[in-house]
Amino acid sequence: MRQILAALLLGLSLAACSNDPSSAQQQKPSATAPVMPADSALASLYASTCMACHAAGIGDAPVAGDIAAWKPRMQKGMPTLIDNTINGFRGMPPLGSCSDCGEEDFRELIEFMASDPAATAGQESGS
Ligand code: HEC
């Protein structure tokens, strides 16, 4: 846990140093360097649930940080997305396999996955 926190803090300080917009554009989500929520409680929830499918796009799951993939989903509206997560949606099991998650957790997890990884702290900044 301590190591995860240190990694998050390192990511935060690296991200703070690279305010160059051209380098931000090169940051693409990838399966080898999964994006993580900045909040450590949310990060551990994400890592033990949604990440299993949404980091690499298992079964056509929209990949976390891939704005284009999430855009048509977000257009359904957050209440629909939360409902679909709770009830299951095509390839996704009910509750996204997170039996401990509440609606508020799902909202935060969905907002994180649909957001730009360059704007979140856990992102590795590369060069
Ligand atoms: C077992 C794999 C798996 C897990 C775990 C999982 N998902 Fe998914 N999720 C999917 C797949 C596959 C889709 C795409 C379904 C489709 O559109 O065919 C999806 C789609 C979604 C969608 C879009 C639904 C829509 O209406 O378009 C949301 C929102 C979502 N997941 C949220 C979550 C959240 C939040 C978690 C963690 C609590 C999670 N998922 C965990 C596989 C998973």
CSV table of C-alpha atoms in Angstrom, one decimal, residues 27-73:
chain,number,residue,atom,x,y,z
A,27,GLN,CA,0.3,10.5,-23.7
A,28,LYS,CA,-2.0,7.9,-25.1
A,29,PRO,CA,-3.7,5.3,-22.9
A,30,SER,CA,-2.1,1.9,-23.3
A,31,ALA,CA,-2.5,-1.6,-21.8
A,32,THR,CA,1.1,-1.7,-20.6
A,33,ALA,CA,0.8,1.5,-18.5
A,34,PRO,CA,-2.7,1.5,-17.1
A,35,VAL,CA,-4.0,4.8,-15.9
A,36,MET,CA,-5.0,5.0,-12.2
A,37,PRO,CA,-7.3,7.3,-10.2
A,38,ALA,CA,-5.4,10.0,-8.3
A,39,ASP,CA,-7.4,9.2,-5.1
A,40,SER,CA,-5.8,6.2,-3.4
A,41,ALA,CA,-9.0,4.7,-2.1
A,42,LEU,CA,-10.6,4.9,-5.5
A,43,ALA,CA,-7.4,3.5,-7.0
A,44,SER,CA,-7.5,0.4,-4.9
A,45,LEU,CA,-11.2,-0.1,-5.6
A,46,TYR,CA,-10.6,0.4,-9.3
A,47,ALA,CA,-7.6,-2.0,-9.3
A,48,SER,CA,-9.5,-4.8,-7.7
A,49,THR,CA,-12.6,-4.5,-9.9
A,50,CYS,CA,-13.2,-2.5,-13.1
A,51,MET,CA,-9.5,-2.5,-14.1
A,52,ALA,CA,-9.6,-6.2,-14.8
A,53,CYS,CA,-11.6,-5.5,-18.0
A,54,HIS,CA,-11.4,-1.8,-18.5
A,55,ALA,CA,-7.6,-1.3,-18.5
A,56,ALA,CA,-7.1,-3.5,-21.6
A,57,GLY,CA,-10.6,-3.5,-23.1
A,58,ILE,CA,-11.4,-7.1,-22.4
A,59,GLY,CA,-14.6,-8.1,-24.3
A,60,ASP,CA,-14.8,-4.7,-25.9
A,61,ALA,CA,-15.0,-2.8,-22.6
A,62,PRO,CA,-14.3,0.9,-23.2
A,63,VAL,CA,-10.7,1.4,-22.1
A,64,ALA,CA,-10.1,3.7,-19.1
A,65,GLY,CA,-8.7,7.1,-20.3
A,66,ASP,CA,-9.9,6.5,-23.9
A,67,ILE,CA,-12.1,9.6,-24.3
A,68,ALA,CA,-13.3,8.6,-27.7
A,69,ALA,CA,-14.4,5.2,-26.6
A,70,TRP,CA,-16.3,6.7,-23.6
A,71,LYS,CA,-17.9,9.6,-25.4
A,72,PRO,CA,-20.9,7.6,-26.8
A,73,ARG,CA,-21.3,5.9,-23.4
